[in-house]
Amino acid sequence: MNKPDNRIQSRDAYLEAEQARWLMPMRRRKLRRLMRDLVVISIDFTILFLTLYAALNLLPVQPFGPWGSFGIFSLVFASIATASFAIAGLYKRSWRFMDFTHSSFLGLVILGGFFLAWIIVFSFRETRAEALSLLPVGLTQWAFATLGMLSVRMIRRVERQYTERRRTAHRARPKAKVRKKAILIGSWQWARVSIDLAQGDQGSSVEIQGVLLPRQEDSLKRVDDIPVLGGQYELGAVLRRLEFEDNLPDHVIVCDDGTFLSNRDVARIIHTCRERQVEVCRVRDPWAQLLQHSSDPTNAGLPIEELLGRSEYKLDAKSVVRQIAGRSILVTGAGGTIGSELCRQIAQIKPSRLVLFDASEFNLYNIEMSLRELHPDLEVVAEIGSICDPAAVNRAFESNQPLIVFHAAALKHVPIVEANPSAGAMTNIIGTRIVSNAVCLYGAKAMVQVSTDKAVNPIGVMGATKRVGELYCQALDMCGVDDQGAPRFMTVRFGNVLGSSGSIVPLFERQLREGRPLTVTHPDIERFFMTVREAVQLILLSSSSALESRMQRGSIFVLDMGKPVRIVDLARRMINLYGLEPEEDVPIEFVGLRPGEKLYEELFDICEEQVESGIEGIFEARSRPIALPFITMAINLIAERAQSGDDEGIVRLVHGLARYPASGKEEDLLSYSSAADLSQLFERAYRAEAINDR
């Protein structure tokens, strides 16, 4: 019966013991602070008393008033002045870190305290009678008292620094065996802080050789004990001199916070150092680093219209809302650039459920967390899996029953897919077929495939695989010509997306930040560009409009992206936006076309007819389809070759299949009954086209 009481008593005893153990050090600290304050107050009181008493005795002043003697008068004056110092907060500061600011504050407090003390003293009639004789006394005492109080505090600062250096010198951490020499470029305030950090750390591996100021200041010869070598524009001469003296620095540390140095200044510094093989360390906004905020100027975003050379399209979204709101939507490749933006814009329309399907766990986690934070009321389902895995795709469809599917998953990097044809065919063709078949199996209303202008008259494996994906979806869509309830399969085709992962803009930004030349494959290479927002609006609007107006089946939707942009012109625009001059500050290097890369991109295949879609800014491409039985046989053979790793066979078959609508006749397919015979037809088409290309 007493066990609970015993537990309560033991717990109370434990809490009392913990409280006592916590209160004891706190009481000791408070006592130490009180003793320190009393010592400082006593020192100041003694200085005030002695300086006034000495001034009264040294100057020709006779005892006066009710004070009786100079000693009593000095005690009263010192008490009043010391009390005013305490009220002003003088003793709340720690004087171990004495600097100019603290000294200025001390001088003002002393002046105010003396003024108050003399006003109180002069309130007596007898004292006012001696005002003229006391004026030199007051000035003398103020000068000596200020000097004495300031000296005491400076002695404390010196003692503290000496103690800290001795303590640091005796620490177990050894000095760095190899100290790298460095030159600082920045304001003298920043340089002073950096020098203090480097010199105060005995384990530091940096030895500061000198400082270069953003603007030449002849009057400033040293920062602490480090020489000022000149201004930033003298960096080249300084490095040449140090190299001649065999004392070339290992690093040049630049304060790149945007205050004193422009982008052009930083670029020039980087190029100057690169000529001497000196490494440049750029320290961006120090406060942002302390607060763990980003100070990267590129985060503010480059002006898109300047890069595009045209205005962004603003597309109407009423039909999109009618098709998506309140319905279950699935997005494949949800963690990619296009997929994630699709998810964000769809989430704003409030579907009943948004299913995110992606093979990358990290990308899936990022977009899921972002959507849950922005739209806490939205039902978000994260499904991890590959579109090449039929079981994973079917599970996602069966458990979520999506009504509309946006298929953005793909392998899109031209050189990588060119070197890995089997992987490209499995994802871009077989994966697309798996998702399309699930749409038919689970009764979805529509599937929207995201394609690329590289699928038009392709010369690379990536473009060819995307073109085959287009043809398969086109064949499925044509199967519903006589069945209005059949699902729609739509393809949306557009050019390069500015800022997408692996695109040219992030590459140029990185090269600019690192001070490297911008690399362009060919002086005449050009591309169609659009923003990710435009691309996603195109996908949503074209598909929604097609569903509402029952547009002709088998069409491909293409954004009117204006004129193509030369990559070298884009590079020059980016250099100018960074405040630099092309070729003068940042060179442009031509490195040659990559495998599978075209010099010019097109939006319409030679077998396609360009027609108005009735949607502003969007065209339709109507092409010759390949009947579903024939393209199915060809894709079955592609799957077999991909699984066996027959890369050469895949290249021939995929290219032949992608080019057949432009070079072959549909009636010719009727004479081929087996996949093997059909593959020979497509491969012959590929070889014939390759000969024509040569």
mmCIF file of C-alpha atoms in Angstrom, residues 309-461:
data_model
loop_
_atom_site.group_PDB
_atom_site.id
_atom_site.type_symbol
_atom_site.label_atom_id
_atom_site.label_comp_id
_atom_site.label_asym_id
_atom_site.label_seq_id
_atom_site.Cartn_x
_atom_site.Cartn_y
_atom_site.Cartn_z
ATOM 1 C CA GLY A 309 13.762 36.659 -76.765
ATOM 2 C CA ARG A 310 9.943 36.772 -76.553
ATOM 3 C CA SER A 311 7.153 37.155 -74.005
ATOM 4 C CA GLU A 312 5.814 34.171 -72.099
ATOM 5 C CA TYR A 313 2.435 32.876 -73.169
ATOM 6 C CA LYS A 314 -0.435 33.390 -70.748
ATOM 7 C CA LEU A 315 -2.908 30.581 -71.347
ATOM 8 C CA ASP A 316 -6.543 30.384 -70.277
ATOM 9 C CA ALA A 317 -7.215 27.738 -67.640
ATOM 10 C CA LYS A 318 -11.039 27.489 -67.482
ATOM 11 C CA SER A 319 -11.208 24.222 -69.430
ATOM 12 C CA VAL A 320 -8.382 22.847 -67.291
ATOM 13 C CA VAL A 321 -10.358 23.454 -64.106
ATOM 14 C CA ARG A 322 -13.420 21.731 -65.547
ATOM 15 C CA GLN A 323 -11.444 18.620 -66.504
ATOM 16 C CA ILE A 324 -9.270 18.236 -63.401
ATOM 17 C CA ALA A 325 -11.126 19.640 -60.385
ATOM 18 C CA GLY A 326 -12.573 16.920 -58.176
ATOM 19 C CA ARG A 327 -11.003 14.030 -60.106
ATOM 20 C CA SER A 328 -8.251 11.516 -59.399
ATOM 21 C CA ILE A 329 -5.085 12.453 -61.319
ATOM 22 C CA LEU A 330 -1.862 10.437 -61.734
ATOM 23 C CA VAL A 331 1.484 11.910 -62.808
ATOM 24 C CA THR A 332 4.399 9.675 -63.803
ATOM 25 C CA GLY A 333 7.874 11.148 -63.384
ATOM 26 C CA ALA A 334 6.332 13.360 -60.688
ATOM 27 C CA GLY A 335 9.709 14.310 -59.225
ATOM 28 C CA GLY A 336 11.232 15.648 -62.457
ATOM 29 C CA THR A 337 11.277 19.211 -63.704
ATOM 30 C CA ILE A 338 8.108 18.923 -65.814
ATOM 31 C CA GLY A 339 6.442 16.372 -63.539
ATOM 32 C CA SER A 340 6.883 18.408 -60.364
ATOM 33 C CA GLU A 341 5.567 21.577 -62.003
ATOM 34 C CA LEU A 342 2.608 19.574 -63.325
ATOM 35 C CA CYS A 343 1.887 18.414 -59.796
ATOM 36 C CA ARG A 344 2.069 21.941 -58.395
ATOM 37 C CA GLN A 345 -0.276 23.413 -60.976
ATOM 38 C CA ILE A 346 -2.695 20.476 -60.755
ATOM 39 C CA ALA A 347 -2.739 20.742 -56.953
ATOM 40 C CA GLN A 348 -3.958 24.343 -57.223
ATOM 41 C CA ILE A 349 -7.003 23.128 -59.196
ATOM 42 C CA LYS A 350 -8.002 20.867 -56.286
ATOM 43 C CA PRO A 351 -8.355 17.342 -57.704
ATOM 44 C CA SER A 352 -9.944 14.742 -55.464
ATOM 45 C CA ARG A 353 -6.630 12.864 -55.339
ATOM 46 C CA LEU A 354 -3.168 13.478 -56.780
ATOM 47 C CA VAL A 355 -1.043 10.376 -57.278
ATOM 48 C CA LEU A 356 2.720 10.896 -57.604
ATOM 49 C CA PHE A 357 4.565 8.074 -59.397
ATOM 50 C CA ASP A 358 8.346 8.181 -59.643
ATOM 51 C CA ALA A 359 11.322 5.823 -59.491
ATOM 52 C CA SER A 360 13.494 8.272 -57.517
ATOM 53 C CA GLU A 361 12.806 8.155 -53.796
ATOM 54 C CA PHE A 362 14.502 11.499 -53.139
ATOM 55 C CA ASN A 363 12.642 13.351 -55.905
ATOM 56 C CA LEU A 364 9.366 11.765 -54.826
ATOM 57 C CA TYR A 365 9.976 12.813 -51.215
ATOM 58 C CA ASN A 366 10.719 16.414 -52.235
ATOM 59 C CA ILE A 367 7.577 16.934 -54.315
ATOM 60 C CA GLU A 368 5.358 15.111 -51.804
ATOM 61 C CA MET A 369 6.574 17.252 -48.887
ATOM 62 C CA SER A 370 6.212 20.419 -50.943
ATOM 63 C CA LEU A 371 2.625 19.604 -51.900
ATOM 64 C CA ARG A 372 1.640 18.594 -48.368
ATOM 65 C CA GLU A 373 2.958 21.877 -46.999
ATOM 66 C CA LEU A 374 1.306 24.027 -49.679
ATOM 67 C CA HIS A 375 -1.957 22.068 -49.886
ATOM 68 C CA PRO A 376 -2.607 20.339 -46.541
ATOM 69 C CA ASP A 377 -6.221 19.512 -47.498
ATOM 70 C CA LEU A 378 -5.266 17.750 -50.730
ATOM 71 C CA GLU A 379 -5.068 13.950 -50.754
ATOM 72 C CA VAL A 380 -1.549 13.231 -52.031
ATOM 73 C CA VAL A 381 -0.482 9.637 -52.670
ATOM 74 C CA ALA A 382 3.200 8.875 -53.289
ATOM 75 C CA GLU A 383 3.820 5.679 -55.286
ATOM 76 C CA ILE A 384 7.446 4.703 -55.803
ATOM 77 C CA GLY A 385 8.122 2.480 -58.787
ATOM 78 C CA SER A 386 9.428 2.250 -62.325
ATOM 79 C CA ILE A 387 7.195 2.616 -65.370
ATOM 80 C CA CYS A 388 9.119 -0.373 -66.753
ATOM 81 C CA ASP A 389 7.631 -2.540 -63.975
ATOM 82 C CA PRO A 390 4.089 -3.607 -65.017
ATOM 83 C CA ALA A 391 3.249 -4.845 -61.518
ATOM 84 C CA ALA A 392 4.137 -1.507 -59.884
ATOM 85 C CA VAL A 393 2.204 0.471 -62.504
ATOM 86 C CA ASN A 394 -0.866 -1.773 -62.201
ATOM 87 C CA ARG A 395 -0.839 -1.510 -58.400
ATOM 88 C CA ALA A 396 -0.811 2.288 -58.623
ATOM 89 C CA PHE A 397 -3.724 2.266 -61.080
ATOM 90 C CA GLU A 398 -5.745 -0.335 -59.199
ATOM 91 C CA SER A 399 -5.481 1.349 -55.799
ATOM 92 C CA ASN A 400 -6.038 4.925 -57.000
ATOM 93 C CA GLN A 401 -8.254 4.574 -60.103
ATOM 94 C CA PRO A 402 -6.963 7.723 -61.842
ATOM 95 C CA LEU A 403 -9.249 9.361 -64.384
ATOM 96 C CA ILE A 404 -6.510 11.341 -66.188
ATOM 97 C CA VAL A 405 -2.857 10.304 -66.464
ATOM 98 C CA PHE A 406 -0.007 12.689 -67.275
ATOM 99 C CA HIS A 407 2.956 10.663 -68.491
ATOM 100 C CA ALA A 408 6.112 12.745 -67.919
ATOM 101 C CA ALA A 409 8.537 9.942 -66.999
ATOM 102 C CA ALA A 410 11.304 9.525 -69.579
ATOM 103 C CA LEU A 411 15.021 9.379 -70.197
ATOM 104 C CA LYS A 412 15.772 12.673 -71.944
ATOM 105 C CA HIS A 413 19.537 13.377 -71.922
ATOM 106 C CA VAL A 414 20.690 12.910 -75.505
ATOM 107 C CA PRO A 415 24.316 11.717 -74.998
ATOM 108 C CA ILE A 416 23.378 9.338 -72.162
ATOM 109 C CA VAL A 417 20.560 7.668 -74.094
ATOM 110 C CA GLU A 418 22.796 7.537 -77.180
ATOM 111 C CA ALA A 419 25.312 5.524 -75.148
ATOM 112 C CA ASN A 420 22.593 3.361 -73.534
ATOM 113 C CA PRO A 421 20.036 2.457 -76.220
ATOM 114 C CA SER A 422 18.577 -0.485 -74.273
ATOM 115 C CA ALA A 423 17.799 1.673 -71.242
ATOM 116 C CA GLY A 424 16.349 4.414 -73.448
ATOM 117 C CA ALA A 425 14.104 1.942 -75.301
ATOM 118 C CA MET A 426 12.923 0.297 -72.076
ATOM 119 C CA THR A 427 11.878 3.594 -70.484
ATOM 120 C CA ASN A 428 10.709 5.696 -73.400
ATOM 121 C CA ILE A 429 9.004 2.897 -75.386
ATOM 122 C CA ILE A 430 8.264 -0.099 -73.172
ATOM 123 C CA GLY A 431 7.503 2.066 -70.143
ATOM 124 C CA THR A 432 5.142 4.206 -72.222
ATOM 125 C CA ARG A 433 3.371 1.074 -73.469
ATOM 126 C CA ILE A 434 2.984 -0.268 -69.926
ATOM 127 C CA VAL A 435 1.399 2.984 -68.719
ATOM 128 C CA SER A 436 -0.833 3.184 -71.828
ATOM 129 C CA ASN A 437 -2.030 -0.392 -71.375
ATOM 130 C CA ALA A 438 -2.860 0.347 -67.718
ATOM 131 C CA VAL A 439 -4.955 3.295 -68.873
ATOM 132 C CA CYS A 440 -6.995 0.940 -71.064
ATOM 133 C CA LEU A 441 -7.153 -1.803 -68.432
ATOM 134 C CA TYR A 442 -8.357 0.368 -65.537
ATOM 135 C CA GLY A 443 -10.724 2.605 -67.490
ATOM 136 C CA ALA A 444 -8.981 5.985 -67.279
ATOM 137 C CA LYS A 445 -10.487 8.728 -69.403
ATOM 138 C CA ALA A 446 -7.295 10.042 -70.955
ATOM 139 C CA MET A 447 -3.500 9.852 -70.990
ATOM 140 C CA VAL A 448 -1.340 12.827 -71.926
ATOM 141 C CA GLN A 449 2.183 11.970 -73.049
ATOM 142 C CA VAL A 450 4.940 14.575 -72.701
ATOM 143 C CA SER A 451 7.146 14.502 -75.803
ATOM 144 C CA THR A 452 9.952 16.583 -77.267
ATOM 145 C CA ASP A 453 10.899 18.302 -80.511
ATOM 146 C CA LYS A 454 13.831 15.891 -80.687
ATOM 147 C CA ALA A 455 11.290 13.251 -81.768
ATOM 148 C CA VAL A 456 10.826 15.121 -85.056
ATOM 149 C CA ASN A 457 12.962 13.612 -87.860
ATOM 150 C CA PRO A 458 15.227 12.145 -85.150
ATOM 151 C CA ILE A 459 18.888 11.399 -85.617
ATOM 152 C CA GLY A 460 19.575 10.364 -82.005
ATOM 153 C CA VAL A 461 18.320 7.369 -80.026
#
